[in-house]
Amino acid sequence: MNKTIIITGGAGFIGSHVVRLFVTKYPDYKIINLDALTYAGNLENLKDIEKSGNYYFEKVNILDVEKLDKIFQNNKPDGIIHLAAESHVDRSILSPIDFVYTNVVGTVNLLNAAKKLWNGSYEGKRFYHVSTDEVFGALGETGFFTEETKYDPHSPYSASKASSDHFVRAYHDTYGLPVVISNCSNNYGPNHFPEKLIPLFINNCIMKKPLPVYGDGLYTRDWLFVKDHATAIDIAFHQGKTGETYAIGGFNEWKNIDLVKLLCKLMDEKLGNAPGTSDKLITYIKDRPGHDRRYAIDATKINKELGWKPSVTFEEGLSITIDWYLQNSDWLKHLTSGEYQNYYSEQYGS
Ligand code: NAD
Ligand code: DAU
């Protein structure tokens, strides 16, 4: 094997697309998916590649320092791509401490494991930290986040991700650890857990349940198809400069209510509903506390320096996504029992 790479959080939404891309594109790499399998981790996401000769799974919590050290020492990874995290803003409002443990302490544990293994010999080594645009706070009507934007997180989730980014940079500046960070906008696509806006609303359209729009619905997000994020990570992992940050986005801003109306139209077409059927499910509810008004990424740097750009339009990506959910109803059914119902009742009251 040419290289050994540990991908953390590989059973989650984005992680599973990154694992699939690396396992299939780099048959000469040993890919170790290290994941605790929390409510968001699901090995069904990787069924199609789980028998590949270069794929390995380790059920490990990144808070378990002893197990981490053992896996690092036994496998001697050349690279870490770190995606494991608590990732949902609403859950961070309900229980912030889980985000501090996994996102902050877990990241520092991984940095320590890499630092100990590599012991100052950094040739050919890389620690790639996957982060979010939410660390930059909220934009007004105009302007974009770039790699130079000052950090200004507002939710417990974004505060924990901001903290993890600072630790990753600190390990570069203090110990010379060869790190790369990327901050990406909102992803969507297959395998997205149905607690986030797009998969939740697809599921609720199918179930004919209310579509709970927070506040006035005029919040703006910049949406990127998950496979395009995986490609950006591949490029920045291999070609990005050590110590650098890359902002990744879809050049694709949507106000929530406009996105929801487009989604309703596509759902009605695909479900064979009369036009306007899903629109009737739209229900405005109490706003999310600390809700950031607008996110938008200027992804010029990764485009100009590394040649990355999104490969699908939003309409194409959304159509592929809806088709995937309609063809994978079992995947949704397996996720929407038990823990999901408890969370749903606590968050939406029904
Ligand atoms: P996800 O919630 O779908 O998956 C997270 C994965 O991490 C799961 O497989 C889970 O089992 C695992 N995990 C959680 N806690 C763990 C722990 N303590 N030890 C080991 N594994 C653990 O998340 P996602 O949406 O795929 O996001 C992945 C990463 O990308 C996160 O770091 C997130 O902050 C970042 N990100 C997400 C988005 C987005 O739109 N979803 C955008 C930008 C950045
Ligand atoms: O920007 C990147 C971030 O995008 C990632 O770092 C996070 O991990 C990811 O969860 C996502 O965060 P958001 O908070 O932007 O995503 P979410 O899907 O939760 O919400 C998108 C928008 O939709 C936001 O303005 C809140 C709104 N919303 C969300 C839900 C779940 C609703 O109006 N109703 C809802 O029920």
Short mmCIF file of C-alpha atoms and ligand atoms in Angstrom, two decimals:
data_model
loop_
_atom_site.label_atom_id
_atom_site.label_comp_id
_atom_site.label_asym_id
_atom_site.label_seq_id
_atom_site.Cartn_x
_atom_site.Cartn_y
_atom_site.Cartn_z
CA MET A 1 0.00 0.00 0.00
CA ASN A 2 1.23 3.45 -0.98
CA LYS A 3 -0.28 5.38 1.90
CA THR A 4 -2.38 4.73 5.00
CA ILE A 5 -5.09 7.27 5.72
CA ILE A 6 -7.39 7.44 8.72
CA ILE A 7 -10.71 9.11 7.93
CA THR A 8 -12.65 9.98 11.09
CA GLY A 9 -16.44 10.21 10.96
CA GLY A 10 -16.46 8.09 7.80
CA ALA A 11 -19.84 6.54 8.62
CA GLY A 12 -21.55 9.94 8.65
CA PHE A 13 -22.99 12.00 5.82
CA ILE A 14 -19.96 13.74 4.31
CA GLY A 15 -17.46 11.22 5.69
CA SER A 16 -19.09 8.32 3.84
CA HIS A 17 -18.75 10.17 0.52
CA VAL A 18 -15.10 10.95 1.29
CA VAL A 19 -14.40 7.30 2.24
CA ARG A 20 -16.07 6.03 -0.96
CA LEU A 21 -14.12 8.48 -3.13
CA PHE A 22 -10.77 7.54 -1.55
CA VAL A 23 -11.41 3.77 -1.48
CA THR A 24 -12.39 3.69 -5.16
CA LYS A 25 -10.03 6.33 -6.54
CA TYR A 26 -6.92 5.17 -4.63
CA PRO A 27 -6.82 1.35 -4.60
CA ASP A 28 -3.18 1.60 -3.47
CA TYR A 29 -4.15 3.47 -0.28
CA LYS A 30 -5.20 1.69 2.91
CA ILE A 31 -8.28 3.60 4.11
CA ILE A 32 -9.26 3.24 7.76
CA ASN A 33 -12.70 4.57 8.66
CA LEU A 34 -12.57 5.46 12.36
CA ASP A 35 -16.04 6.19 13.73
CA ALA A 36 -17.90 5.82 17.05
CA LEU A 37 -21.22 5.16 15.25
CA THR A 38 -23.25 7.74 17.15
CA TYR A 39 -26.88 8.34 16.08
CA ALA A 40 -25.42 10.03 12.95
CA GLY A 41 -23.02 7.23 11.99
CA ASN A 42 -24.42 4.50 9.79
CA LEU A 43 -22.44 1.72 8.13
CA GLU A 44 -25.31 1.23 5.66
CA ASN A 45 -23.88 4.36 3.99
CA LEU A 46 -20.87 2.30 2.93
CA LYS A 47 -22.45 -1.05 1.99
CA ASP A 48 -21.27 -0.80 -1.62
CA ILE A 49 -17.57 -0.50 -0.72
CA GLU A 50 -17.30 -2.33 2.62
CA LYS A 51 -15.81 -5.45 1.00
CA SER A 52 -13.08 -3.52 -0.85
CA GLY A 53 -9.61 -4.89 -0.06
CA ASN A 54 -8.25 -1.46 0.92
CA TYR A 55 -11.11 -0.52 3.30
CA TYR A 56 -11.02 -1.07 7.06
CA PHE A 57 -13.45 -0.01 9.76
CA GLU A 58 -12.56 0.71 13.40
CA LYS A 59 -15.34 1.49 15.87
CA VAL A 60 -13.58 4.04 18.06
CA ASN A 61 -14.66 7.11 19.96
CA ILE A 62 -12.16 9.94 19.48
CA LEU A 63 -12.47 10.63 23.21
CA ASP A 64 -10.78 7.25 23.89
CA VAL A 65 -7.11 8.28 23.95
CA GLU A 66 -5.77 4.78 24.61
CA LYS A 67 -7.58 3.21 21.64
CA LEU A 68 -6.59 6.11 19.38
CA ASP A 69 -2.93 5.72 20.28
CA LYS A 70 -3.11 1.97 19.66
CA ILE A 71 -4.65 2.42 16.21
CA PHE A 72 -2.16 5.12 15.28
CA GLN A 73 0.83 3.09 16.49
CA ASN A 74 -0.39 -0.15 14.82
CA ASN A 75 -1.27 1.42 11.46
CA LYS A 76 1.19 4.31 11.24
CA PRO A 77 -1.05 6.57 9.11
CA ASP A 78 0.53 9.06 6.70
CA GLY A 79 -2.61 11.16 6.70
CA ILE A 80 -5.63 11.97 8.84
CA ILE A 81 -8.81 13.41 7.35
CA HIS A 82 -10.85 14.48 10.35
CA LEU A 83 -14.62 14.72 9.91
CA ALA A 84 -15.92 13.11 13.13
CA ALA A 85 -18.04 15.67 14.93
CA GLU A 86 -21.34 16.49 16.49
CA SER A 87 -22.68 18.42 13.51
CA HIS A 88 -26.24 19.66 14.15
CA VAL A 89 -26.78 23.24 15.36
CA ASP A 90 -30.19 22.50 16.95
CA ARG A 91 -28.75 19.61 18.98
CA SER A 92 -25.92 21.91 20.12
CA ILE A 93 -28.55 24.28 21.51
CA LEU A 94 -30.19 21.39 23.40
CA SER A 95 -26.90 19.93 24.72
CA PRO A 96 -23.73 22.02 24.18
CA ILE A 97 -21.37 19.90 26.28
CA ASP A 98 -21.43 16.94 23.83
CA PHE A 99 -20.06 19.36 21.23
CA VAL A 100 -17.24 20.46 23.50
CA TYR A 101 -16.21 16.85 24.13
CA THR A 102 -16.27 15.51 20.59
CA ASN A 103 -15.46 18.62 18.55
CA VAL A 104 -12.88 20.22 20.83
CA VAL A 105 -11.43 17.50 23.09
CA GLY A 106 -11.76 14.80 20.39
CA THR A 107 -9.87 16.97 17.88
CA VAL A 108 -7.08 17.66 20.37
CA ASN A 109 -6.85 13.91 21.10
CA LEU A 110 -6.34 13.25 17.38
CA LEU A 111 -3.76 16.02 17.09
CA ASN A 112 -1.89 14.49 20.03
CA ALA A 113 -2.03 10.99 18.52
CA ALA A 114 -0.62 12.29 15.20
CA LYS A 115 2.05 14.40 16.91
CA LYS A 116 3.16 11.44 19.04
CA LEU A 117 3.31 9.05 16.06
CA TRP A 118 5.08 11.40 13.66
CA ASN A 119 7.40 12.71 16.38
CA GLY A 120 8.68 15.66 14.34
CA SER A 121 9.25 13.65 11.08
CA TYR A 122 6.61 15.30 8.93
CA GLU A 123 7.80 14.42 5.39
CA GLY A 124 4.76 13.10 3.45
CA LYS A 125 2.44 13.54 6.45
CA ARG A 126 -0.77 15.55 6.64
CA PHE A 127 -3.50 16.31 9.20
CA TYR A 128 -6.56 17.56 7.30
CA HIS A 129 -9.27 19.18 9.41
CA VAL A 130 -12.76 19.49 7.91
CA SER A 131 -14.50 22.56 9.25
CA THR A 132 -17.43 24.81 8.53
CA ASP A 133 -18.24 28.34 7.36
CA GLU A 134 -20.33 28.76 10.54
CA VAL A 135 -17.15 29.71 12.44
CA PHE A 136 -17.27 33.09 10.63
CA GLY A 137 -20.66 34.08 12.07
CA ALA A 138 -23.31 35.86 10.01
CA LEU A 139 -23.14 38.06 6.90
CA GLY A 140 -25.46 40.98 6.13
CA GLU A 141 -27.16 41.39 2.76
CA THR A 142 -23.83 41.56 0.89
CA GLY A 143 -20.27 40.23 1.07
CA PHE A 144 -18.72 36.76 1.33
CA PHE A 145 -16.69 34.71 3.78
CA THR A 146 -13.08 34.16 2.71
CA GLU A 147 -10.03 32.53 4.30
CA GLU A 148 -9.28 35.95 5.87
CA THR A 149 -12.66 36.46 7.57
CA LYS A 150 -12.44 36.90 11.35
CA TYR A 151 -13.97 34.16 13.49
CA ASP A 152 -17.28 35.12 15.13
CA PRO A 153 -19.22 31.95 16.03
CA HIS A 154 -22.71 32.23 17.55
CA SER A 155 -24.04 28.72 18.24
CA PRO A 156 -22.48 26.17 20.59
CA TYR A 157 -21.81 24.06 17.47
CA SER A 158 -19.94 26.81 15.63
CA ALA A 159 -18.10 27.82 18.82
CA SER A 160 -16.88 24.23 19.22
CA LYS A 161 -15.79 24.04 15.55
CA ALA A 162 -14.04 27.43 15.85
CA SER A 163 -12.21 26.16 18.91
CA SER A 164 -11.14 23.00 17.08
CA ASP A 165 -9.83 25.10 14.16
CA HIS A 166 -7.78 27.20 16.61
CA PHE A 167 -6.26 24.05 18.14
CA VAL A 168 -5.36 22.68 14.71
CA ARG A 169 -3.61 25.97 13.80
CA ALA A 170 -1.94 26.07 17.21
CA TYR A 171 -0.45 22.59 16.64
CA HIS A 172 0.92 23.82 13.31
CA ASP A 173 2.36 27.02 14.75
CA THR A 174 3.67 25.46 17.97
CA TYR A 175 4.80 21.97 16.94
CA GLY A 176 5.05 22.30 13.16
CA LEU A 177 2.30 19.69 12.61
CA PRO A 178 1.55 19.63 8.84
CA VAL A 179 -2.09 20.69 8.87
CA VAL A 180 -4.60 21.87 6.27
CA ILE A 181 -8.05 23.23 7.19
CA SER A 182 -11.08 23.73 4.99
CA ASN A 183 -14.24 25.64 5.90
CA CYS A 184 -17.20 24.57 3.82
CA SER A 185 -20.75 25.82 3.34
CA ASN A 186 -23.97 23.75 3.72
CA ASN A 187 -23.80 20.33 2.08
CA TYR A 188 -26.75 18.35 0.73
CA GLY A 189 -27.09 15.01 -1.03
CA PRO A 190 -27.67 11.29 -0.47
CA ASN A 191 -27.13 9.83 3.04
CA HIS A 192 -27.90 13.12 4.82
CA PHE A 193 -29.42 12.49 8.26
CA PRO A 194 -33.06 13.70 8.29
CA GLU A 195 -32.55 16.29 11.04
CA LYS A 196 -31.05 18.87 8.66
CA LEU A 197 -33.26 21.11 6.49
CA ILE A 198 -33.21 19.34 3.11
CA PRO A 199 -33.48 15.66 4.17
CA LEU A 200 -35.96 16.53 6.95
CA PHE A 201 -38.22 18.33 4.49
CA ILE A 202 -37.93 15.54 1.89
CA ASN A 203 -38.95 13.01 4.54
CA ASN A 204 -41.79 15.21 5.79
CA CYS A 205 -43.11 15.74 2.23
CA ILE A 206 -43.15 11.96 1.79
CA MET A 207 -44.88 11.51 5.18
CA LYS A 208 -47.20 14.52 4.55
CA LYS A 209 -46.01 16.10 7.82
CA PRO A 210 -45.61 19.86 8.46
CA LEU A 211 -42.48 21.53 7.03
CA PRO A 212 -41.23 23.61 10.01
CA VAL A 213 -39.65 26.82 8.67
CA TYR A 214 -37.82 28.78 11.39
CA GLY A 215 -38.63 32.48 11.86
CA ASP A 216 -39.43 34.48 8.71
CA GLY A 217 -37.76 31.90 6.40
CA LEU A 218 -35.51 34.60 4.92
CA TYR A 219 -32.25 33.13 6.23
CA THR A 220 -29.73 32.40 3.49
CA ARG A 221 -27.40 29.44 3.04
CA ASP A 222 -24.89 28.55 0.29
CA TRP A 223 -25.56 24.94 -0.77
CA LEU A 224 -22.96 22.49 -2.12
CA PHE A 225 -23.57 18.95 -3.39
CA VAL A 226 -21.80 16.56 -1.00
CA LYS A 227 -19.83 14.77 -3.74
CA ASP A 228 -18.36 18.13 -4.77
CA HIS A 229 -17.24 18.69 -1.18
CA ALA A 230 -15.60 15.24 -1.19
CA THR A 231 -13.75 16.17 -4.40
CA ALA A 232 -12.60 19.45 -2.86
CA ILE A 233 -11.26 17.57 0.19
CA ASP A 234 -9.42 15.12 -2.10
CA ILE A 235 -7.77 17.98 -4.00
CA ALA A 236 -6.91 20.08 -0.94
CA PHE A 237 -5.64 17.00 0.96
CA HIS A 238 -3.26 16.11 -1.86
CA GLN A 239 -2.36 19.50 -3.31
CA GLY A 240 -3.16 22.08 -0.63
CA LYS A 241 -0.29 23.93 1.03
CA THR A 242 0.65 22.99 4.58
CA GLY A 243 -0.65 25.48 7.14
CA GLU A 244 -3.22 26.90 4.71
CA THR A 245 -6.97 27.26 4.92
CA TYR A 246 -9.35 26.76 1.99
CA ALA A 247 -12.91 28.12 1.89
CA ILE A 248 -15.24 25.80 -0.03
CA GLY A 249 -18.71 26.76 -1.23
CA GLY A 250 -21.30 26.18 -3.91
CA PHE A 251 -21.55 29.71 -5.39
CA ASN A 252 -25.20 28.91 -4.72
CA GLU A 253 -27.12 31.08 -2.25
CA TRP A 254 -30.74 30.37 -1.43
CA LYS A 255 -33.14 31.95 1.02
CA ASN A 256 -34.65 29.07 3.03
CA ILE A 257 -38.22 29.74 1.90
CA ASP A 258 -37.25 29.87 -1.79
CA LEU A 259 -35.35 26.60 -1.43
CA VAL A 260 -38.30 24.99 0.39
CA LYS A 261 -40.69 26.09 -2.39
CA LEU A 262 -38.38 24.63 -5.07
CA LEU A 263 -38.11 21.42 -3.05
CA CYS A 264 -41.91 21.23 -2.69
CA LYS A 265 -42.35 21.66 -6.45
CA LEU A 266 -39.84 18.88 -7.22
CA MET A 267 -41.36 16.60 -4.56
CA ASP A 268 -44.87 17.07 -6.01
CA GLU A 269 -43.58 16.25 -9.51
CA LYS A 270 -41.72 13.13 -8.33
CA LEU A 271 -44.51 11.92 -6.02
CA GLY A 272 -47.20 12.54 -8.67
CA ASN A 273 -49.00 15.05 -6.41
CA ALA A 274 -51.18 17.87 -7.71
CA PRO A 275 -49.09 21.10 -7.95
CA GLY A 276 -49.13 22.99 -4.62
CA THR A 277 -49.74 19.89 -2.45
CA SER A 278 -46.44 20.06 -0.53
CA ASP A 279 -46.55 23.90 -0.26
CA LYS A 280 -49.56 23.49 2.00
CA LEU A 281 -47.34 21.69 4.53
CA ILE A 282 -45.13 24.79 5.03
CA THR A 283 -45.51 25.94 8.65
CA TYR A 284 -43.64 28.92 10.11
CA ILE A 285 -42.46 28.15 13.64
CA LYS A 286 -40.44 29.82 16.42
CA ASP A 287 -36.99 30.88 15.27
CA ARG A 288 -33.75 29.07 16.13
CA PRO A 289 -32.00 31.04 18.92
CA GLY A 290 -28.85 32.84 17.70
CA HIS A 291 -29.83 32.06 14.09
CA ASP A 292 -27.19 33.36 11.63
CA ARG A 293 -28.88 35.44 8.93
CA ARG A 294 -26.70 34.67 5.93
CA TYR A 295 -23.76 32.48 4.94
CA ALA A 296 -21.98 32.75 1.57
CA ILE A 297 -18.53 31.58 0.59
CA ASP A 298 -16.08 33.10 -1.84
CA ALA A 299 -14.29 29.94 -3.02
CA THR A 300 -11.89 31.79 -5.36
CA LYS A 301 -8.72 30.55 -3.63
CA ILE A 302 -9.39 26.80 -4.01
CA ASN A 303 -10.67 27.46 -7.53
CA LYS A 304 -7.67 29.52 -8.68
CA GLU A 305 -4.89 27.71 -6.77
CA LEU A 306 -6.11 24.10 -6.93
CA GLY A 307 -8.54 24.16 -9.87
CA TRP A 308 -11.60 22.94 -7.92
CA LYS A 309 -15.15 23.92 -8.78
CA PRO A 310 -18.60 22.38 -8.20
CA SER A 311 -19.64 19.87 -10.87
CA VAL A 312 -23.45 19.98 -10.66
CA THR A 313 -26.05 22.74 -10.58
CA PHE A 314 -28.35 22.97 -7.57
CA GLU A 315 -31.36 21.78 -9.56
CA GLU A 316 -29.40 18.70 -10.77
CA GLY A 317 -28.05 17.96 -7.29
CA LEU A 318 -31.44 18.37 -5.64
CA SER A 319 -33.08 16.10 -8.20
CA ILE A 320 -30.41 13.39 -7.65
CA THR A 321 -30.88 13.79 -3.88
CA ILE A 322 -34.68 13.45 -3.94
CA ASP A 323 -34.44 10.40 -6.25
CA TRP A 324 -31.96 8.81 -3.83
CA TYR A 325 -34.34 9.26 -0.88
CA LEU A 326 -37.29 7.91 -2.87
CA GLN A 327 -35.25 4.86 -3.92
CA ASN A 328 -33.84 4.27 -0.42
CA SER A 329 -36.93 4.33 1.75
CA ASP A 330 -35.49 1.51 3.92
CA TRP A 331 -32.46 3.66 4.76
CA LEU A 332 -34.84 6.40 5.97
CA LYS A 333 -37.04 3.91 7.86
CA HIS A 334 -34.04 2.48 9.73
CA LEU A 335 -33.05 5.98 10.88
CA THR A 336 -36.41 7.42 11.77
CA SER A 337 -37.33 5.19 14.69
CA GLY A 338 -36.25 5.38 18.35
CA GLU A 339 -33.69 8.09 19.04
CA TYR A 340 -34.89 10.11 16.03
CA GLN A 341 -38.50 10.21 17.29
CA ASN A 342 -37.32 11.38 20.75
CA TYR A 343 -35.22 14.13 19.18
CA TYR A 344 -38.05 15.12 16.83
CA SER A 345 -40.57 15.48 19.69
CA GLU A 346 -38.14 17.53 21.78
CA GLN A 347 -37.28 19.83 18.86
CA TYR A 348 -40.65 20.21 17.13
CA GLY A 349 -43.10 19.19 19.88
CA SER A 350 -44.90 16.44 17.93
P1 NAD B 1 -22.59 13.74 10.55
O1 NAD B 1 -23.23 14.19 11.82
O2 NAD B 1 -23.42 13.23 9.45
O3 NAD B 1 -21.49 12.62 10.86
C1 NAD B 1 -20.62 12.70 11.93
C2 NAD B 1 -19.90 11.36 12.06
O4 NAD B 1 -18.98 11.47 13.15
C3 NAD B 1 -20.84 10.19 12.38
O5 NAD B 1 -20.50 9.08 11.61
C4 NAD B 1 -20.59 9.93 13.86
O6 NAD B 1 -20.79 8.57 14.23
C5 NAD B 1 -19.13 10.33 13.99
N1 NAD B 1 -18.80 10.75 15.37
C6 NAD B 1 -19.47 11.64 16.14
N2 NAD B 1 -18.89 11.74 17.35
C7 NAD B 1 -17.82 10.89 17.34
C8 NAD B 1 -16.82 10.57 18.28
N3 NAD B 1 -16.82 11.11 19.51
N4 NAD B 1 -15.86 9.68 17.92
C9 NAD B 1 -15.86 9.13 16.68
N5 NAD B 1 -16.80 9.39 15.76
C10 NAD B 1 -17.77 10.26 16.07
O7 NAD B 1 -21.72 14.99 10.10
P2 NAD B 1 -21.47 15.59 8.63
O8 NAD B 1 -22.60 16.48 8.28
O9 NAD B 1 -21.08 14.48 7.73
O10 NAD B 1 -20.20 16.51 8.92
C11 NAD B 1 -18.89 15.96 8.88
C12 NAD B 1 -17.90 17.07 9.19
O11 NAD B 1 -18.02 18.12 8.24
C13 NAD B 1 -18.12 17.73 10.56
O12 NAD B 1 -16.86 18.00 11.11
C14 NAD B 1 -18.85 19.02 10.24
O13 NAD B 1 -18.57 20.01 11.19
C15 NAD B 1 -18.25 19.36 8.89
N6 NAD B 1 -19.11 20.15 7.99
C16 NAD B 1 -20.40 19.74 7.73
C17 NAD B 1 -21.18 20.46 6.82
C18 NAD B 1 -22.58 20.04 6.49
O14 NAD B 1 -23.28 20.78 5.80
N7 NAD B 1 -23.05 18.88 6.93
C19 NAD B 1 -20.65 21.60 6.19
C20 NAD B 1 -19.34 21.99 6.50
C21 NAD B 1 -18.57 21.24 7.38
O1 DAU B 2 -22.85 25.99 6.96
C1 DAU B 2 -22.34 24.72 7.20
C2 DAU B 2 -23.19 24.03 8.24
O2 DAU B 2 -24.42 23.70 7.60
C3 DAU B 2 -22.54 22.78 8.83
O3 DAU B 2 -21.38 23.15 9.53
C4 DAU B 2 -23.50 22.06 9.78
O4 DAU B 2 -22.93 20.85 10.23
C5 DAU B 2 -24.79 21.77 9.03
O5 DAU B 2 -25.71 21.18 9.90
C6 DAU B 2 -25.36 23.04 8.41
O6 DAU B 2 -25.83 23.93 9.43
P1 DAU B 2 -27.20 24.76 9.27
O7 DAU B 2 -27.67 25.14 10.61
O8 DAU B 2 -27.05 25.83 8.26
O9 DAU B 2 -28.11 23.60 8.60
P2 DAU B 2 -29.61 23.14 8.89
O10 DAU B 2 -29.96 22.15 7.82
O11 DAU B 2 -29.82 22.77 10.31
O12 DAU B 2 -30.43 24.48 8.62
C7 DAU B 2 -30.38 25.14 7.36
C8 DAU B 2 -31.27 26.37 7.45
O13 DAU B 2 -32.64 25.93 7.55
C9 DAU B 2 -31.02 27.24 8.68
O14 DAU B 2 -31.24 28.60 8.35
C10 DAU B 2 -32.08 26.78 9.67
C11 DAU B 2 -33.26 26.41 8.76
N1 DAU B 2 -34.12 25.32 9.28
C12 DAU B 2 -33.54 24.15 9.67
C13 DAU B 2 -34.31 23.11 10.17
C14 DAU B 2 -33.66 21.82 10.63
C15 DAU B 2 -35.50 25.49 9.34
O15 DAU B 2 -36.04 26.55 8.95
N2 DAU B 2 -36.25 24.46 9.83
C16 DAU B 2 -35.71 23.28 10.28
O16 DAU B 2 -36.49 22.40 10.75
#
